Coordinates of C-alpha atoms and ligand atoms in Angstrom, one line a residue:
M69 CA -39.6 -11.0 2.9
S70 CA -42.5 -12.5 1.0
D71 CA -43.0 -16.2 0.2
Q72 CA -42.6 -15.3 -3.4
D73 CA -39.1 -14.0 -2.9
E74 CA -36.7 -16.0 -5.0
T75 CA -34.2 -16.3 -2.1
N76 CA -36.8 -17.9 0.1
G77 CA -36.2 -21.5 -1.1
P78 CA -32.5 -21.5 -0.5
R79 CA -33.1 -19.6 2.7
R80 CA -35.5 -22.2 4.0
K81 CA -32.9 -24.9 3.2
L82 CA -30.3 -22.9 5.0
L83 CA -32.7 -22.4 8.0
H84 CA -33.0 -26.1 8.0
S85 CA -29.3 -26.8 7.9
V86 CA -28.4 -24.2 10.5
A87 CA -31.2 -24.6 13.0
A88 CA -32.6 -28.1 12.4
S89 CA -33.3 -30.0 15.6
G90 CA -30.5 -32.2 16.7
L91 CA -28.0 -30.8 14.2
T92 CA -24.6 -30.9 15.8
F93 CA -21.0 -30.4 14.7
A94 CA -18.6 -32.6 16.5
L95 CA -15.0 -31.5 16.9
G96 CA -13.7 -35.0 17.7
G97 CA -10.1 -36.0 17.2
A98 CA -9.0 -32.4 16.4
T99 CA -5.7 -33.0 18.0
R100 CA -5.1 -36.4 16.3
A101 CA -1.9 -37.0 14.4
W102 CA -1.7 -35.1 11.2
A103 CA 0.0 -35.9 7.9
A104 CA 3.6 -35.1 8.4
Q105 CA 4.3 -33.0 5.4
L106 CA 6.4 -29.8 5.7
A107 CA 5.5 -26.5 4.2
A108 CA 8.3 -24.0 4.7
L109 CA 7.7 -20.3 5.0
P110 CA 10.7 -18.1 4.3
F111 CA 11.4 -17.1 7.8
E112 CA 13.2 -18.7 10.7
G113 CA 11.0 -21.4 12.3
G114 CA 8.8 -21.2 9.2
E115 CA 8.5 -24.9 8.6
R116 CA 5.0 -26.1 9.6
D117 CA 3.0 -29.3 9.1
V118 CA 0.2 -29.7 6.7
T119 CA -2.8 -31.1 8.4
K120 CA -6.1 -32.5 7.2
S121 CA -7.2 -33.7 10.7
Y122 CA -9.5 -30.9 11.7
P123 CA -13.3 -31.3 11.3
Q124 CA -14.8 -29.6 8.3
K125 CA -11.4 -28.5 7.2
G126 CA -9.3 -29.7 4.2
E127 CA -5.6 -29.1 3.8
M128 CA -4.3 -26.4 6.2
L129 CA -1.0 -25.3 7.6
L130 CA -0.8 -26.2 11.3
L131 CA 0.6 -23.4 13.6
R132 CA -0.8 -24.7 16.9
T133 CA -3.1 -27.6 17.8
R134 CA -4.9 -26.2 20.9
P135 CA -6.4 -23.8 20.7
P136 CA -6.1 -24.3 17.0
L137 CA -4.3 -21.9 14.7
L138 CA -4.7 -23.1 11.1
E139 CA -3.4 -21.1 8.1
T140 CA -4.8 -21.1 4.6
P141 CA -2.2 -22.5 2.1
F142 CA -1.4 -19.5 -0.1
S143 CA -2.1 -21.3 -3.4
V144 CA -5.8 -21.4 -2.4
F145 CA -6.0 -17.6 -3.1
D146 CA -5.2 -18.2 -6.8
R147 CA -8.3 -20.3 -7.3
G148 CA -10.9 -17.7 -6.9
V149 CA -12.0 -14.6 -5.1
F150 CA -13.9 -16.5 -2.4
T151 CA -12.0 -18.6 0.1
P152 CA -13.6 -22.0 0.5
N153 CA -15.0 -22.8 4.0
D154 CA -12.9 -25.9 4.3
Q155 CA -9.7 -24.0 3.8
F156 CA -10.6 -20.8 5.6
F157 CA -8.0 -19.9 8.3
V158 CA -8.8 -20.6 12.0
R159 CA -7.7 -18.6 15.0
W160 CA -8.8 -19.1 18.7
H161 CA -7.4 -17.5 21.8
L162 CA -8.9 -19.8 24.5
A163 CA -8.8 -23.6 24.7
N164 CA -12.3 -24.4 26.0
I165 CA -14.1 -24.4 22.7
P166 CA -17.4 -26.3 22.6
T167 CA -17.0 -29.4 20.4
I168 CA -20.7 -29.9 19.9
I169 CA -23.4 -27.2 19.5
D170 CA -27.0 -28.1 19.3
G171 CA -28.5 -25.7 16.8
A172 CA -32.0 -26.2 18.2
A173 CA -31.0 -25.4 21.8
F174 CA -28.7 -22.5 21.0
R175 CA -29.8 -19.0 22.2
L176 CA -28.5 -15.5 21.5
N177 CA -28.9 -13.1 24.5
I178 CA -29.2 -9.4 24.1
H179 CA -29.2 -7.4 27.3
G180 CA -27.8 -4.5 29.3
Q181 CA -28.8 -0.9 28.4
V182 CA -31.9 -2.0 26.4
R183 CA -35.6 -1.5 27.0
K184 CA -36.3 -5.2 26.4
S185 CA -33.8 -8.0 26.8
L186 CA -34.0 -10.6 24.0
V187 CA -33.4 -14.3 24.0
L188 CA -33.4 -15.5 20.3
S189 CA -33.3 -19.0 18.8
L190 CA -31.7 -19.5 15.5
T191 CA -35.2 -20.0 14.0
D192 CA -36.1 -16.5 15.4
L193 CA -33.0 -15.0 13.8
L194 CA -33.7 -16.6 10.4
S195 CA -37.4 -16.0 10.3
K196 CA -38.0 -12.7 12.1
F197 CA -35.3 -10.4 10.7
E198 CA -34.5 -9.4 7.2
P199 CA -31.5 -11.4 5.7
V200 CA -28.6 -9.5 4.3
Q201 CA -25.5 -10.6 2.3
L202 CA -22.1 -9.1 2.0
A203 CA -18.7 -10.2 0.6
A204 CA -16.0 -9.2 3.1
V205 CA -12.4 -10.1 4.0
N206 CA -11.8 -11.5 7.4
Q207 CA -8.1 -10.8 8.2
C208 CA -6.3 -11.4 11.5
S209 CA -4.5 -8.3 12.8
G210 CA -1.3 -10.4 12.9
N211 CA -1.6 -11.8 9.4
S212 CA 2.0 -11.9 7.9
R213 CA 3.6 -11.4 11.4
G214 CA 6.2 -14.1 10.5
F215 CA 7.7 -11.6 8.0
F216 CA 8.3 -8.9 10.6
D217 CA 12.0 -7.8 10.7
A218 CA 12.9 -7.2 13.7
R219 CA 11.0 -10.4 14.6
V220 CA 8.1 -10.1 17.1
P221 CA 6.5 -12.7 19.4
G222 CA 3.0 -14.1 18.6
A223 CA 1.6 -16.5 16.0
Q224 CA 4.1 -16.6 13.2
W225 CA 1.6 -16.4 10.4
G226 CA 2.6 -16.3 6.8
N227 CA 0.2 -14.4 4.5
G228 CA -2.7 -16.9 4.9
A229 CA -4.4 -15.6 8.1
M230 CA -7.0 -14.0 5.9
G231 CA -10.0 -15.1 3.7
N232 CA -12.9 -13.6 1.8
A233 CA -16.4 -15.0 2.1
L234 CA -19.9 -14.1 1.1
W235 CA -21.6 -13.7 4.6
T236 CA -25.3 -14.1 5.1
G237 CA -27.0 -13.0 8.3
V238 CA -29.0 -10.2 9.9
R239 CA -28.1 -6.6 10.6
L240 CA -26.9 -6.0 14.1
R241 CA -28.8 -2.8 14.0
D242 CA -32.1 -4.6 13.4
L243 CA -31.6 -6.7 16.6
L244 CA -30.5 -3.7 18.7
D245 CA -33.4 -1.6 17.5
H246 CA -35.7 -4.5 18.3
A247 CA -34.3 -4.5 21.9
G248 CA -34.4 -0.7 22.0
I249 CA -31.1 0.9 23.0
K250 CA -31.3 3.3 25.9
G251 CA -30.0 6.8 25.7
D252 CA -27.0 6.2 28.0
A253 CA -25.6 3.4 25.8
V254 CA -21.9 3.8 24.9
Q255 CA -20.6 0.5 23.5
V256 CA -21.9 -2.9 22.6
R257 CA -19.9 -5.9 23.8
F258 CA -19.8 -9.3 22.1
N259 CA -19.0 -12.6 23.8
G260 CA -18.9 -16.2 22.4
L261 CA -19.2 -19.7 23.9
D262 CA -15.4 -20.3 24.3
T263 CA -13.7 -19.8 27.7
G264 CA -10.3 -20.1 29.1
V265 CA -9.0 -23.2 30.9
L266 CA -8.2 -21.3 34.0
P267 CA -10.8 -19.1 35.8
A268 CA -8.2 -16.3 35.9
T269 CA -8.0 -16.1 32.0
P270 CA -10.0 -13.1 30.8
D271 CA -13.0 -14.3 28.7
F272 CA -12.6 -13.2 25.0
M273 CA -14.9 -10.3 24.5
K274 CA -14.8 -7.3 22.0
S275 CA -16.8 -4.1 21.8
L276 CA -17.8 -1.6 19.2
D277 CA -19.1 2.0 19.7
V278 CA -22.9 2.2 19.5
D279 CA -22.9 4.2 16.3
H280 CA -20.6 1.6 14.6
A281 CA -22.7 -1.3 15.9
R282 CA -25.8 0.5 14.4
D283 CA -24.2 1.4 11.1
G284 CA -26.4 -1.2 9.2
E285 CA -23.3 -3.0 7.8
V286 CA -22.2 -4.9 11.0
M287 CA -23.8 -8.2 10.7
I288 CA -24.5 -11.4 12.7
A289 CA -23.7 -14.1 10.2
Y290 CA -25.2 -17.5 10.2
A291 CA -23.8 -18.6 6.8
M292 CA -20.5 -18.3 5.0
N293 CA -20.4 -18.9 1.2
G294 CA -24.0 -20.2 1.3
K295 CA -23.4 -22.8 4.0
P296 CA -23.6 -22.9 7.8
L297 CA -20.4 -21.7 9.4
P298 CA -17.8 -24.4 10.1
L299 CA -17.6 -25.0 13.8
L300 CA -14.0 -23.7 13.9
N301 CA -15.1 -20.5 12.1
G302 CA -17.8 -19.8 14.8
F303 CA -20.9 -22.0 14.2
P304 CA -23.7 -21.1 14.6
L305 CA -23.2 -17.3 14.6
R306 CA -20.4 -14.8 14.3
L307 CA -20.1 -11.1 14.1
V308 CA -19.0 -9.7 10.8
V309 CA -17.4 -6.2 11.0
P310 CA -16.8 -5.2 7.4
G311 CA -13.5 -3.4 6.9
W312 CA -12.2 -4.0 10.4
Y313 CA -9.7 -6.6 11.6
S314 CA -11.1 -9.9 12.5
T315 CA -10.4 -9.7 16.3
Y316 CA -13.8 -8.0 16.4
W317 CA -15.5 -10.7 14.4
V318 CA -16.5 -12.7 17.5
K319 CA -17.3 -16.4 16.8
M320 CA -19.9 -18.7 18.4
L321 CA -21.5 -15.4 19.4
N322 CA -24.1 -16.0 22.1
D323 CA -24.1 -12.8 24.2
I324 CA -24.5 -9.1 23.3
E325 CA -24.4 -6.6 26.1
V326 CA -25.1 -2.9 25.7
L327 CA -22.8 -1.0 28.0
D328 CA -23.3 2.5 29.5
R329 CA -19.5 3.0 29.5
L330 CA -16.4 2.2 27.5
D331 CA -15.6 -1.5 27.8
D332 CA -12.5 -1.9 30.0
N333 CA -12.1 -5.6 29.6
F334 CA -8.6 -7.1 28.9
W335 CA -9.2 -7.7 25.2
M336 CA -10.1 -4.0 24.6
T337 CA -7.7 -2.2 26.9
K338 CA -4.6 -4.5 27.1
A339 CA -4.6 -6.6 24.0
Y340 CA -5.0 -5.6 20.3
L341 CA -3.6 -2.1 20.8
I342 CA -1.7 -0.3 18.0
P343 CA 0.5 2.8 17.9
D344 CA -1.8 5.7 16.9
T345 CA 0.4 6.5 13.8
P346 CA -0.1 5.9 10.0
Y347 CA 0.0 2.1 9.3
A348 CA 0.6 1.7 13.1
N349 CA 4.3 2.1 12.1
V350 CA 6.9 2.9 14.8
A351 CA 10.7 2.3 15.0
P352 CA 11.6 -0.7 17.2
D353 CA 13.3 1.5 19.8
Q354 CA 10.6 4.2 19.8
T355 CA 8.9 4.9 23.2
G356 CA 6.0 7.0 24.5
V357 CA 3.7 6.5 21.6
K358 CA 0.0 6.8 22.2
M359 CA -1.7 3.4 21.9
V360 CA -5.3 2.8 20.6
P361 CA -7.5 -0.2 19.9
I362 CA -6.8 -1.7 16.5
N363 CA -9.6 -0.8 14.0
R364 CA -9.8 -0.3 10.2
M365 CA -7.9 -2.5 7.8
V366 CA -5.5 -1.0 5.2
P367 CA -5.1 -2.0 1.6
R368 CA -3.1 -5.1 0.5
S369 CA -2.3 -6.9 -2.7
F370 CA -0.6 -10.2 -3.6
I371 CA 0.6 -12.1 -6.6
T372 CA -1.0 -15.5 -6.5
N373 CA 0.0 -17.4 -9.7
L374 CA 3.8 -17.0 -9.3
T375 CA 6.1 -17.7 -6.4
D376 CA 9.5 -16.3 -5.4
G377 CA 12.3 -18.1 -7.2
Q378 CA 10.1 -19.6 -9.9
R379 CA 11.4 -20.1 -13.4
V380 CA 9.4 -18.6 -16.3
A381 CA 9.9 -18.5 -20.1
A382 CA 11.8 -15.6 -21.5
G383 CA 10.5 -13.8 -24.6
K384 CA 7.0 -15.2 -24.2
P385 CA 3.9 -13.4 -22.8
L386 CA 3.5 -14.1 -19.1
I387 CA 0.2 -13.7 -17.2
V388 CA 0.7 -12.2 -13.7
R389 CA -2.4 -12.2 -11.5
G390 CA -3.4 -12.0 -7.9
I391 CA -5.9 -10.5 -5.4
A392 CA -6.2 -7.2 -3.7
F393 CA -8.4 -5.7 -1.1
G394 CA -8.9 -2.1 0.0
G395 CA -9.3 -2.5 3.8
D396 CA -12.2 -0.3 4.9
A397 CA -12.7 1.2 1.5
G398 CA -12.9 -0.3 -2.1
V399 CA -9.8 -0.9 -4.2
R400 CA -9.1 2.2 -6.4
D401 CA -6.3 0.6 -8.4
V402 CA -3.6 -2.1 -8.4
K403 CA -0.2 -1.2 -9.9
I404 CA 2.5 -3.6 -11.0
S405 CA 6.2 -2.9 -11.4
D406 CA 8.7 -5.1 -13.3
S407 CA 11.5 -2.6 -12.8
V408 CA 12.2 -2.9 -9.0
G409 CA 9.7 -0.1 -8.4
A410 CA 11.1 2.4 -11.0
T411 CA 7.9 2.4 -13.1
W412 CA 4.4 1.1 -12.5
H413 CA 1.5 0.3 -14.7
T414 CA -2.1 -0.4 -13.8
A415 CA -3.5 -3.9 -13.7
R416 CA -6.9 -4.9 -15.1
L417 CA -9.4 -5.6 -12.3
G418 CA -11.8 -8.5 -12.3
H419 CA -15.4 -8.6 -11.2
D420 CA -16.3 -6.2 -8.3
H421 CA -17.9 -8.1 -5.4
G422 CA -18.2 -4.9 -3.3
K423 CA -15.8 -2.7 -1.5
Y424 CA -15.0 -5.1 1.4
S425 CA -14.2 -8.1 -0.9
F426 CA -11.1 -9.5 -2.5
I427 CA -10.9 -8.4 -6.1
Q428 CA -8.8 -10.2 -8.7
W429 CA -6.3 -8.4 -10.9
E430 CA -4.3 -9.5 -13.9
T431 CA -1.6 -8.1 -16.2
R432 CA 0.6 -9.5 -19.0
L433 CA 4.2 -8.8 -19.7
T434 CA 7.0 -10.4 -21.7
P435 CA 10.1 -11.1 -19.6
K436 CA 13.6 -10.7 -20.9
A437 CA 16.1 -13.4 -19.9
G438 CA 17.4 -13.0 -16.4
P439 CA 16.0 -12.2 -13.0
L440 CA 12.7 -10.3 -12.9
T441 CA 11.4 -8.6 -9.8
L442 CA 7.7 -8.1 -9.6
K443 CA 6.0 -5.7 -7.2
V444 CA 2.3 -5.1 -6.6
K445 CA 0.8 -2.1 -4.9
A446 CA -2.9 -1.4 -4.2
S447 CA -4.6 1.9 -3.2
N448 CA -8.1 2.3 -1.9
T449 CA -10.8 4.9 -2.7
A450 CA -10.1 6.7 0.6
G451 CA -6.6 7.4 -0.6
S452 CA -4.6 4.9 1.4
V453 CA -1.7 3.3 -0.5
Q454 CA 0.5 0.3 0.5
P455 CA 3.8 1.6 1.8
D456 CA 7.0 0.8 -0.1
T457 CA 8.9 -0.1 3.1
A458 CA 7.5 -2.4 5.8
N459 CA 5.5 -0.9 8.6
W460 CA 6.6 -2.2 12.0
N461 CA 5.1 -2.4 15.6
A462 CA 5.9 -4.6 18.6
A463 CA 2.7 -6.6 18.3
G464 CA 3.2 -7.5 14.7
F465 CA -0.1 -6.0 13.5
M466 CA -1.2 -4.5 10.2
R467 CA 1.6 -5.5 7.9
N468 CA 0.8 -4.1 4.4
V469 CA 4.0 -3.4 2.7
V470 CA 4.2 -3.7 -1.1
E471 CA 4.8 -7.4 -1.9
S472 CA 7.7 -8.3 -4.0
I473 CA 8.9 -11.5 -5.7
T474 CA 11.7 -12.3 -8.0
V475 CA 11.4 -14.9 -10.8
T476 CA 14.0 -16.0 -13.3
A477 CA 13.3 -15.9 -17.0
S478 CA 15.2 -18.3 -19.3
Ligands
LIG81 N1 -15.2 -16.3 20.3 C1 -14.1 -16.0 19.7 N2 -14.1 -15.2 18.5 C2 -13.0 -14.8 17.9 C3 -11.7 -15.1 18.4 C4 -11.7 -15.9 19.6 O1 -10.6 -16.3 20.1 N3 -12.9 -16.3 20.2 N4 -10.6 -14.7 17.8 C5 -10.7 -13.6 16.9 C6 -9.6 -13.4 16.0 S1 -8.2 -12.6 16.7 C7 -9.6 -13.8 14.7 S2 -8.2 -13.5 13.7 C8 -10.8 -14.4 14.1 C9 -10.5 -15.6 13.3 O2 -11.6 -16.0 12.6 P1 -11.6 -17.4 11.9 O3 -11.1 -18.4 12.8 O4 -13.0 -17.7 11.4 O5 -10.7 -17.3 10.7 O6 -11.8 -14.7 15.1 C10 -12.0 -13.7 16.0 N5 -13.1 -14.1 16.8
LIG82 MO1 -6.6 -12.3 15.0

């Protein structure tokens, strides 16, 4: 990139804020008392506290204090297509999370089946590799698990374990090519700075096939919506795997190992497995189903400006709007039904920020007096459509049923 490049100014500023000597983010007092407000989600045990006590975070729904699970309040998704950093959801598996990271001392290691091992500072990353930007949805595999019926164990997320950001970073391919991948490489494994409290706890690591890792889209991000990553979202570096569930988006990424075999670590072979069926759907009593590592996301859409049970004016035009995303392909269309699914019409789509981003949609209708059920259904350009009945699996992954709310017009 030349000095004349118009992005150079902002980039230098970003370099400064990400890598500046002595810059630290402190996670002090994270488990302090939080404001005791209740936000009820419509499932048993769905009452949770609203907290403002986490560093670099505004108002969040508290599912667990340590390691933190913080959900984005759903109303945030009505405010725009990008989820603000201070209300972006937070999910960690292991409790030993560094509370201070010195950007100047931080190093990213690349080793294993490479011709030349690399040890890169943040300054190296920001100055020696071409920057890239991409809007992409980061969604937990278990987003919406709390709505599973039959209920399943695991974090009882509502619909807010997802967010959309504009990620800035470097292509993983550029780093791997710089190190020189050897011919016998099979997978690339990613590890962050967090560890378990007990030595027996398997370290959180995830792997991608070499071809996926080198697809030119998988990114090592150092910025989120134009700012350094919040500590809880992985400062200073995280993997961005566009179109794939966020279990692969390893945070506080400091170690990349090129393997000459399939990764057999716990988090690849025991956890995050789904039935190898469409939408990972099985019957609760079904056995003998082949299990595979979770992978591509499926389309979803939500109404964001109305909530279930709300009163609206009868006989007057009503704007219905929301967000949609296509999963691992762009949104083809978003359809709305005001007839309990008997008829559907196509919503108007907002600005396209790319195929991995949220997109806003909007429609108008004039409700008659009485109850009005609204359904929203997205399909993607690869032909995947949200199912009319809920998909189910024992881990509570990949829910993407058509969403439905009922308002009352009077
Ligand atoms: N280092 C590390 N990275 C991680 C995890 C983790 O436990 N440790 N959890 C993964 C999972 S399951 C999710 S849902 C996302 C959450 O990303 P966020 O906290 O930035 O929203 O981080 C992913 N990356
Ligand atoms: Mo997750």
